[in-house]
mmCIF file of C-alpha atoms and ligand atoms in Angstrom:
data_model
loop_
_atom_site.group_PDB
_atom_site.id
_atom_site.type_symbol
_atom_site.label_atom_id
_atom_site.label_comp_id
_atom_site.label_asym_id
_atom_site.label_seq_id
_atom_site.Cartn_x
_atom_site.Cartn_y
_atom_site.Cartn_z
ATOM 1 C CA UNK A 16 144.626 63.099 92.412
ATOM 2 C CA UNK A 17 142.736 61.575 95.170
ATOM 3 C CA UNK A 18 139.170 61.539 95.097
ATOM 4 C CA UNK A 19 137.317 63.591 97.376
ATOM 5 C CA UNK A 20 133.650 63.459 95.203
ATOM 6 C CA UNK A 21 130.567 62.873 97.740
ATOM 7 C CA UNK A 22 132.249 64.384 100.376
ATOM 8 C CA UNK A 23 132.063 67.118 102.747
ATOM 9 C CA UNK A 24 134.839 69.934 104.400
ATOM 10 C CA UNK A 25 134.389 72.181 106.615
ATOM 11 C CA UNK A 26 137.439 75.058 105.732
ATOM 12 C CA UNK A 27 138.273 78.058 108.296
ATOM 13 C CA UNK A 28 141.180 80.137 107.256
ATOM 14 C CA UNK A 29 140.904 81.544 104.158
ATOM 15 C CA UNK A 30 141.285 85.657 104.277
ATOM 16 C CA UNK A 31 141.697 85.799 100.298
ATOM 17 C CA UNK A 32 143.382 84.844 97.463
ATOM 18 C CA UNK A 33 146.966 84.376 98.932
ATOM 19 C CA UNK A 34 145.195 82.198 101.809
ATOM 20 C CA UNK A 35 147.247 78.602 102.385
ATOM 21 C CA UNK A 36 143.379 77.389 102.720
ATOM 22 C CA UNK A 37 141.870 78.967 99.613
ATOM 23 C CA UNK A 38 144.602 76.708 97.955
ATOM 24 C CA UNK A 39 143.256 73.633 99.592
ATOM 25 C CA UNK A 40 139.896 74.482 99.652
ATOM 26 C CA UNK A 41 140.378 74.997 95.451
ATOM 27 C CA UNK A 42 141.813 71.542 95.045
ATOM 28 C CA UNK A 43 139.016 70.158 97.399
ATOM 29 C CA UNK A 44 136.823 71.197 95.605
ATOM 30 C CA UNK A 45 138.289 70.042 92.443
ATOM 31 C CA UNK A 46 138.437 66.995 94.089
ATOM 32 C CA UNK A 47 134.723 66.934 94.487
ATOM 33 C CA UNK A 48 134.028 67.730 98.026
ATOM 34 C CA UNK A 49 131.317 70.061 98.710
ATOM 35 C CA UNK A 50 132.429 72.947 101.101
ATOM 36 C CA UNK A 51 131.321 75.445 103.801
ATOM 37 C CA UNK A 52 134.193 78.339 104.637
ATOM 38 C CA UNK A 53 134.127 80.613 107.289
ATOM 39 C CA UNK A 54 135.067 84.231 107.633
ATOM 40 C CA UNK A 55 136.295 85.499 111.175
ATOM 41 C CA UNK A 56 135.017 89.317 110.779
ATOM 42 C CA UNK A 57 132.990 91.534 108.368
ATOM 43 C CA UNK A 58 135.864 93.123 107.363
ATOM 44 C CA UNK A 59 136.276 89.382 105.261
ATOM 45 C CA UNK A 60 133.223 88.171 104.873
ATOM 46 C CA UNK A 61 133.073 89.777 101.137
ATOM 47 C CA UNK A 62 136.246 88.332 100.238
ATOM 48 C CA UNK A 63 135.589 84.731 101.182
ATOM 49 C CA UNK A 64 132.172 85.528 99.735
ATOM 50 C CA UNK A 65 133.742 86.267 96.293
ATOM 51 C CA UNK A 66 136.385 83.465 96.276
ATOM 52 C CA UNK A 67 133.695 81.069 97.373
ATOM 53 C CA UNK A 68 131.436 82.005 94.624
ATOM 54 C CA UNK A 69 133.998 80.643 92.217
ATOM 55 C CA UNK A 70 133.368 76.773 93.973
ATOM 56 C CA UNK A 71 129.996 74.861 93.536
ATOM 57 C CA UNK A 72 127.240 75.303 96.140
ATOM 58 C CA UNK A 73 129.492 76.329 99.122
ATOM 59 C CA UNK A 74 128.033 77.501 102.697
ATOM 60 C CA UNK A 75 129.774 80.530 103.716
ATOM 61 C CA UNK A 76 129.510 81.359 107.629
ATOM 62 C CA UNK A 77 130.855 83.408 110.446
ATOM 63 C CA UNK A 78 133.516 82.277 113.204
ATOM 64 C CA UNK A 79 136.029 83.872 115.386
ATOM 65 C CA UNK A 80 137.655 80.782 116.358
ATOM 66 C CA UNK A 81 138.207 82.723 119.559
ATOM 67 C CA UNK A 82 134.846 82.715 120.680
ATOM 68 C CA UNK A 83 133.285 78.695 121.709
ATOM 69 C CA UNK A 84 129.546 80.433 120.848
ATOM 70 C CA UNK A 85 130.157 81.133 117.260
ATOM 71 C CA UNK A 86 132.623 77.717 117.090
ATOM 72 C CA UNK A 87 129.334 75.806 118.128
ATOM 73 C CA UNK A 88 126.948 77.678 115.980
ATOM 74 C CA UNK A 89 129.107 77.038 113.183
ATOM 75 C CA UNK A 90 129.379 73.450 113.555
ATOM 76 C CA UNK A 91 125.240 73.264 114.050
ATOM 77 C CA UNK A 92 124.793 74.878 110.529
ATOM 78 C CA UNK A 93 127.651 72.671 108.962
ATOM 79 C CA UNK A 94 125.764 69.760 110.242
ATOM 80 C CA UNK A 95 122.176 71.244 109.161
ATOM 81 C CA UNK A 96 123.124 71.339 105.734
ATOM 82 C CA UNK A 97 125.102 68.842 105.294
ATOM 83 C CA UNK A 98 124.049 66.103 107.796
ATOM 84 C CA UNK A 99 127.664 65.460 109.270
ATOM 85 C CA UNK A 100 131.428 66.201 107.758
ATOM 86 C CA UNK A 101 134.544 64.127 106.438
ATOM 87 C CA UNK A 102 137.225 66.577 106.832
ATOM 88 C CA UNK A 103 137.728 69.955 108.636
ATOM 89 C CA UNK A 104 140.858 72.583 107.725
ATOM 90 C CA UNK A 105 142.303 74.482 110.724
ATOM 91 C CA UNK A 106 144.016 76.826 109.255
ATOM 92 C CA UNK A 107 143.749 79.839 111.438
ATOM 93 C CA UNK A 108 146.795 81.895 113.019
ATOM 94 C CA UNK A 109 147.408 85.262 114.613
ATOM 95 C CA UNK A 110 149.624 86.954 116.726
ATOM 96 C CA UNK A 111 149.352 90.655 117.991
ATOM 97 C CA UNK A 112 151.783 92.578 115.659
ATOM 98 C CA UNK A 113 154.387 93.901 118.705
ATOM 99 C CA UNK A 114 155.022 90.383 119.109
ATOM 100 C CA UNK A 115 156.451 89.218 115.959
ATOM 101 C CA UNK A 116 159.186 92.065 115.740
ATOM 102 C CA UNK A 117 160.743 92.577 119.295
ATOM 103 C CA UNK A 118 163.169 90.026 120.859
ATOM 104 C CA UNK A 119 161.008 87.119 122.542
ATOM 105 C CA UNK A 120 161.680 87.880 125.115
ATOM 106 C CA UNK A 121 159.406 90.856 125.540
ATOM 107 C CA UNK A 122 156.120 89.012 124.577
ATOM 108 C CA UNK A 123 153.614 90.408 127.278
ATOM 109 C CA UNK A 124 151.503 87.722 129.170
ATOM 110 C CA UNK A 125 148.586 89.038 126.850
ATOM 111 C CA UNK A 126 150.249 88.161 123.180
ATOM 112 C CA UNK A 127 151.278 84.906 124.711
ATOM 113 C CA UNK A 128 147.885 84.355 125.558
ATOM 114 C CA UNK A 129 145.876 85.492 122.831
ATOM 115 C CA UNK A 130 148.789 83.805 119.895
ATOM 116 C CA UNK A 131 148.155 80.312 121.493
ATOM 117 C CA UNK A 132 144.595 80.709 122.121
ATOM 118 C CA UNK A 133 143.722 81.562 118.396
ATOM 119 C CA UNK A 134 146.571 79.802 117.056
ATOM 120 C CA UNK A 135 146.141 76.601 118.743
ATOM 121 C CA UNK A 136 143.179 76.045 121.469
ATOM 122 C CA UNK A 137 140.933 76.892 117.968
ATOM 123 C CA UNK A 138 142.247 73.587 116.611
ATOM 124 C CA UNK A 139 140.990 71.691 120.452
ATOM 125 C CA UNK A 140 137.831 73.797 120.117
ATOM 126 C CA UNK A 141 136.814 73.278 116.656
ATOM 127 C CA UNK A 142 137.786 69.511 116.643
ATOM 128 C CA UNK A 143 135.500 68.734 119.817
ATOM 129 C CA UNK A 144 132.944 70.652 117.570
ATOM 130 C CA UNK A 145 133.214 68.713 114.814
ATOM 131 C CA UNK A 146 133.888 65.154 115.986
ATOM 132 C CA UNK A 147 129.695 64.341 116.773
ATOM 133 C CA UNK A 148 129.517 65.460 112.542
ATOM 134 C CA UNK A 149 131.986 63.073 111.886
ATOM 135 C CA UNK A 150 131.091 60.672 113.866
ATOM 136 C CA UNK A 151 128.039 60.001 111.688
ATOM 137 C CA UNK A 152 130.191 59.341 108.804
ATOM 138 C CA UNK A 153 131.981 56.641 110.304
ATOM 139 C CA UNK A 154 135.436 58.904 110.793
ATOM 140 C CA UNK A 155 136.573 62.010 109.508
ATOM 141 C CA UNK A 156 140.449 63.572 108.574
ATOM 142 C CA UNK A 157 141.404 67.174 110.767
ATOM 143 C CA UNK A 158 144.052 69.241 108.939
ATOM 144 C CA UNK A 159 146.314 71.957 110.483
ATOM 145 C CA UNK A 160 148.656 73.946 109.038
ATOM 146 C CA UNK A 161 151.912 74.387 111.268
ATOM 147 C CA UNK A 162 155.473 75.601 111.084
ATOM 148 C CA UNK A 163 159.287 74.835 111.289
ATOM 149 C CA UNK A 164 159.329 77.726 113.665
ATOM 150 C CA UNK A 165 158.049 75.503 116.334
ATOM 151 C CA UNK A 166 161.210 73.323 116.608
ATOM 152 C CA UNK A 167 164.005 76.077 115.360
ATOM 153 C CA UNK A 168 164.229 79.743 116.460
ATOM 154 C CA UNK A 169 163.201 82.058 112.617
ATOM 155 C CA UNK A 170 164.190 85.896 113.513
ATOM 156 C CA UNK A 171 160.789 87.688 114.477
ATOM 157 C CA UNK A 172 158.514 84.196 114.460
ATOM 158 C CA UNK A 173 159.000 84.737 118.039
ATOM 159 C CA UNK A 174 155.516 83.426 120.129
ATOM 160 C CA UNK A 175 154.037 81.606 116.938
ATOM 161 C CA UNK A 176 156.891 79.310 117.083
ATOM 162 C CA UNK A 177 155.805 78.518 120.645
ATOM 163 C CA UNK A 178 152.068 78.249 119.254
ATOM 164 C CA UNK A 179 153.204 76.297 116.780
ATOM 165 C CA UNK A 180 155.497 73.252 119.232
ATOM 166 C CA UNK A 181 152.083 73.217 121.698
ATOM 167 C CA UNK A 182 149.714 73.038 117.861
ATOM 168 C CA UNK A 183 152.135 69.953 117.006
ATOM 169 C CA UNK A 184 152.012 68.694 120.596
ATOM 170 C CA UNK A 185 148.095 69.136 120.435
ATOM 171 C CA UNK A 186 147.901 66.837 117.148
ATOM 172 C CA UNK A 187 149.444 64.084 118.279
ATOM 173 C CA UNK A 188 147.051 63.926 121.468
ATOM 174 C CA UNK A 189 144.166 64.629 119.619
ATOM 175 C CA UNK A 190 145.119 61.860 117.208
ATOM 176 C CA UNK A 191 145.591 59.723 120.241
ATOM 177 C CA UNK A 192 142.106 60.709 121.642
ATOM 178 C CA UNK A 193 139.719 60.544 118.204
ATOM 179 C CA UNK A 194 141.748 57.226 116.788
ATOM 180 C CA UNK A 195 139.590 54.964 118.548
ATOM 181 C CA UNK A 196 136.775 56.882 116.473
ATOM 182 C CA UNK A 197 138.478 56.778 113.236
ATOM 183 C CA UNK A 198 139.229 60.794 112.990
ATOM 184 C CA UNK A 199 142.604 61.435 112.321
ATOM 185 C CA UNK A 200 144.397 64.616 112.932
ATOM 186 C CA UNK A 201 147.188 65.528 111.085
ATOM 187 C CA UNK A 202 149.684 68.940 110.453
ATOM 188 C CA UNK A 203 151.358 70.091 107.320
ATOM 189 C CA UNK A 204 154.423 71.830 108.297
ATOM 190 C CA UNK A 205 154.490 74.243 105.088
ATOM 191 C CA UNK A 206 157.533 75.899 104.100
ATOM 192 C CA UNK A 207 157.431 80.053 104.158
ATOM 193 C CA UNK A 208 154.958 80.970 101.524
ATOM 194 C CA UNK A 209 154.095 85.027 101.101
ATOM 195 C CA UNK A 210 150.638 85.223 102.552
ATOM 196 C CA UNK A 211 148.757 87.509 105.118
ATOM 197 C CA UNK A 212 149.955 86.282 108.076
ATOM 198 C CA UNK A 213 153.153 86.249 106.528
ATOM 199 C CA UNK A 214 153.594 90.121 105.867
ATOM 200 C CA UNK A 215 152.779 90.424 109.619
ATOM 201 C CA UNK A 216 156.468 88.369 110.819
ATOM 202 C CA UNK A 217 159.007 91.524 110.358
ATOM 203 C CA UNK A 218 162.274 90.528 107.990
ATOM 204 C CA UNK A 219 160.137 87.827 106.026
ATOM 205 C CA UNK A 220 161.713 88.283 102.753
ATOM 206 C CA UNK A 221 165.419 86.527 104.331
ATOM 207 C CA UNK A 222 163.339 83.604 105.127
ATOM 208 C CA UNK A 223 162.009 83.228 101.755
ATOM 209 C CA UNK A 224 165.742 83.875 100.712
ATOM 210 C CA UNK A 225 167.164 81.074 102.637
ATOM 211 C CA UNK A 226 164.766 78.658 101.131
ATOM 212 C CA UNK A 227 166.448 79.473 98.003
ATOM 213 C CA UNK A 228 169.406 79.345 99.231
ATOM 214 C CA UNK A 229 169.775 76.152 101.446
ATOM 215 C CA UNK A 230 166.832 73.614 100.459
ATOM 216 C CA UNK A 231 167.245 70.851 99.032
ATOM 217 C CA UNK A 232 164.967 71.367 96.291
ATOM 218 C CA UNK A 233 167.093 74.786 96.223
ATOM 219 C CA UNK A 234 163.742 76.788 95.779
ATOM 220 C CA UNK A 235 160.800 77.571 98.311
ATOM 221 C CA UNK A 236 157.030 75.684 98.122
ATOM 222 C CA UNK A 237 153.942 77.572 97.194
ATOM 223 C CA UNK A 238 149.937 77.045 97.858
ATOM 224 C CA UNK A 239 149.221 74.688 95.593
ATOM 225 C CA UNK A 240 152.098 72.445 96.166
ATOM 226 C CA UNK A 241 150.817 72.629 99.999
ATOM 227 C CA UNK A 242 147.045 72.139 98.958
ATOM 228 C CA UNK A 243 148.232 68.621 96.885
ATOM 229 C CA UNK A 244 149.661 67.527 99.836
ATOM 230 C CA UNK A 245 147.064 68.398 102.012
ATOM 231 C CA UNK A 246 144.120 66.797 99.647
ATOM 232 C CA UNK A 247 146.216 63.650 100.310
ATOM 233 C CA UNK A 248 145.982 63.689 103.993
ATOM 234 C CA UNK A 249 142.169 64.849 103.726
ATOM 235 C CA UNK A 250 141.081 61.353 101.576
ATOM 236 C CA UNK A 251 141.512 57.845 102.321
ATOM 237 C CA UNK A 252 144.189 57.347 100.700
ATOM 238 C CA UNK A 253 146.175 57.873 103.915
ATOM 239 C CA UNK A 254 143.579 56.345 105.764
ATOM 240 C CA UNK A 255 146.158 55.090 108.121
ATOM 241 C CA UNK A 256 148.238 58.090 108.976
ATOM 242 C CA UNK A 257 147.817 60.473 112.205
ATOM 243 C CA UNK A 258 149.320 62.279 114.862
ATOM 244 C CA UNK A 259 151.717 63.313 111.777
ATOM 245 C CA UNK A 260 153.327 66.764 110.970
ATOM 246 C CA UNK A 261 153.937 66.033 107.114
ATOM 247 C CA UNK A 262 156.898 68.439 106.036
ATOM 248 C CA UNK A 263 156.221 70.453 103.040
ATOM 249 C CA UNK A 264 159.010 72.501 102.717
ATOM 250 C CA UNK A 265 161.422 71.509 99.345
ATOM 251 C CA UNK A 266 163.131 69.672 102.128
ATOM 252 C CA UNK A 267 164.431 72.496 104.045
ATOM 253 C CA UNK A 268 164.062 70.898 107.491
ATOM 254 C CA UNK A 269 167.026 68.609 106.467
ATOM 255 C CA UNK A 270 169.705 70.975 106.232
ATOM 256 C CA UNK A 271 171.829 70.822 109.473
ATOM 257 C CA UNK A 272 173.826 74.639 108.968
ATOM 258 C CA UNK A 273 176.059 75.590 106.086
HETATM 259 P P1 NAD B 25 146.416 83.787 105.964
HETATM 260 O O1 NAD B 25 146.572 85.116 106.605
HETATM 261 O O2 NAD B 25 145.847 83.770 104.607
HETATM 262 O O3 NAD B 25 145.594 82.803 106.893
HETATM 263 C C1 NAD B 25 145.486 82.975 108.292
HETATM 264 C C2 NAD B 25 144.007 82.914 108.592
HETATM 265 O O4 NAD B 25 143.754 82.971 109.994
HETATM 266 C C3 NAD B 25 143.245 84.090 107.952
HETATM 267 O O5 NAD B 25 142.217 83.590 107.126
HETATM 268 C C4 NAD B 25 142.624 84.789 109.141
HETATM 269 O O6 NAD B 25 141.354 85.321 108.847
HETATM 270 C C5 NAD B 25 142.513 83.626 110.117
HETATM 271 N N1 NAD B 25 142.258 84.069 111.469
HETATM 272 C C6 NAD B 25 142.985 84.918 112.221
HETATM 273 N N2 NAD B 25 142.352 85.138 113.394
HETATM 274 C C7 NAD B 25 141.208 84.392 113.364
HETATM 275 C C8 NAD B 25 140.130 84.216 114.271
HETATM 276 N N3 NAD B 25 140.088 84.812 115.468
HETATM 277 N N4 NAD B 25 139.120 83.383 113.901
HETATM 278 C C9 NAD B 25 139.137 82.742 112.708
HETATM 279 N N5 NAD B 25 140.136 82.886 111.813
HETATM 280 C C10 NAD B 25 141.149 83.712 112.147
HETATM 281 O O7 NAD B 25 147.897 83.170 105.945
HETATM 282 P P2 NAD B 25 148.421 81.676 105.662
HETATM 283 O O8 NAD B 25 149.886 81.832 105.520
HETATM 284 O O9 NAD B 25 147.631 81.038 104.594
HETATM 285 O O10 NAD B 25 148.162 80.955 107.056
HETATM 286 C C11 NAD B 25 147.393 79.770 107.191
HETATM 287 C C12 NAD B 25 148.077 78.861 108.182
HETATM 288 O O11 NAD B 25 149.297 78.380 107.602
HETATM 289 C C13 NAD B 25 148.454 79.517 109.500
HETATM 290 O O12 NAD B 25 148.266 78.604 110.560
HETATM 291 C C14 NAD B 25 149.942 79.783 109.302
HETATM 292 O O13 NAD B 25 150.623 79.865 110.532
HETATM 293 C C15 NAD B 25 150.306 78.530 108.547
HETATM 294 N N6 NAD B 25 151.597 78.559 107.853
HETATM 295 C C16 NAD B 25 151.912 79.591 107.028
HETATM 296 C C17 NAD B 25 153.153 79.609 106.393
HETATM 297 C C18 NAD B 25 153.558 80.760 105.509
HETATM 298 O O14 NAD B 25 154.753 80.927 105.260
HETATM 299 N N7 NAD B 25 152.619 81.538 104.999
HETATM 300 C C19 NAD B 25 154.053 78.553 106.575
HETATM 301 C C20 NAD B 25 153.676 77.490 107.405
HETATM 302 C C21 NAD B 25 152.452 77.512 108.048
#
């Protein structure tokens, strides 16, 4: 496993035990990295406050990635306590629930808006935050978490396909931007795992079942497999790889049709 030990992460996305984050956030950990997590409401805070109790010395703090106030606050405390930071999770969605089970077509102006402003300006925001914290380490890694929705049309994924093409898109010119600075941004496109966020996309269960059906691997991918791959991307052992949307999906992306 790559070694993470000395290190620091910054994690936002983890609602509870299901969480794609909580996954890497475990194996970071496990990897050695010391860790602050972040909890979007009160309704969460006590959950990431029990799952974070199970890691070593974490920093648990507010943000509503919507909001630049608590995005900057958060990265002043991150940086307080831990005096910069060598990798940062982005794994943060939402949509408004009408619009992941009518036809596209009749996302309103304010879904649209509010599934690509959480969904994807959080990634701009919390980057710009961060990069002065990495900066005094020399460089830093920047992991989202992304989906094959944004490049093929899933029943019901609807406007977070469309946040996910402009979170891709956003990568690669963030990658472009923070290179020169040696902060690299990366995406793990994930293959449908049942979390949260996934009980909210109506008819979920078929898209599990066609994993199963047509990938490669014949089988779907769960947290942990994501959270291996993303530990990679987070250490320097792929200290030369950015702008990249790493497909972990049993190879489903492959498959053409029948
Ligand atoms: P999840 O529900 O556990 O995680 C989504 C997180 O977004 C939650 O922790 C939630 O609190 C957070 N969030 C929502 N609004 C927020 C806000 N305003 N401020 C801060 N945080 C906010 O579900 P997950 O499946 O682990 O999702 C994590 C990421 O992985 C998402 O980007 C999702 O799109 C992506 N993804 C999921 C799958 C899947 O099948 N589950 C597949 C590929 C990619």
């Amino acid at each position: 496993m790559p070694d993470l030990s000395g290190t620091h992460g910054l994690i936002v996305g983890v609602a509870n035990k299901r969480s794609i984050s909580w996954a890497i956030a475990q194996a970071a950990a496990a990897a050695g990295a010391r860790l602050a997590l972040t909890y979007p409401s009160e309704r969460l805070e006590e959950n990431v406050r029990e799952l974070a109790a199970t890691l070593d010395n974490p920093l648990v703090l507010p943000c509503d990635v919507g909001n630049d106030q608590q995005i900057a606050d958060l990265a002043a405390a991150v940086d307080a306590e831990f005096g910069g930071l060598d990798f940062c999770v982005h794994g943060a969605s939402f949509a408004p629930a009408d619009a992941l089970k009518s036809p596209f077509v009749e996302t309103s102006r304010e879904s649209f808006r509010i599934a690509l402003d959480i969904s994807t300006y959080s990634l701009v925001g919390l980057t710009r935050a961060v990069v002065p914290l990495m900066e005094k380490r020399g460089g830093g890694s920047i992991l989202t978490l992304t989906y094959l929705g944004s490049d093929r049309v899933f029943t019901n994924y609807n406007v977070m396909g469309v946040a996910k093409a402009a979170l891709e898109s956003s990568v690669r010119y963030l990658a472009s931007d923070l290179g020169p600075k040696n902060i690299r941004v990366n995406a793990i496109s994930a293959g449908a795992i049942r979390t949260l966020a996934a009980s909210g996309i109506s008819g979920f269960s078929s898209i599990l079942q066609v994993y199963r059906d047509k990938a490669p691997l014949r089988r779907g991918v769960d947290q942990k497999e994501v959270a291996d791959a993303a530990i990679f991307l987070l250490s320097q052992d792929s200290r030369a790889i950015t702008g990249e949307v790493m497909m972990v999906d049993a190879g489903f992306h492959v498959i053409g049709g029948v």
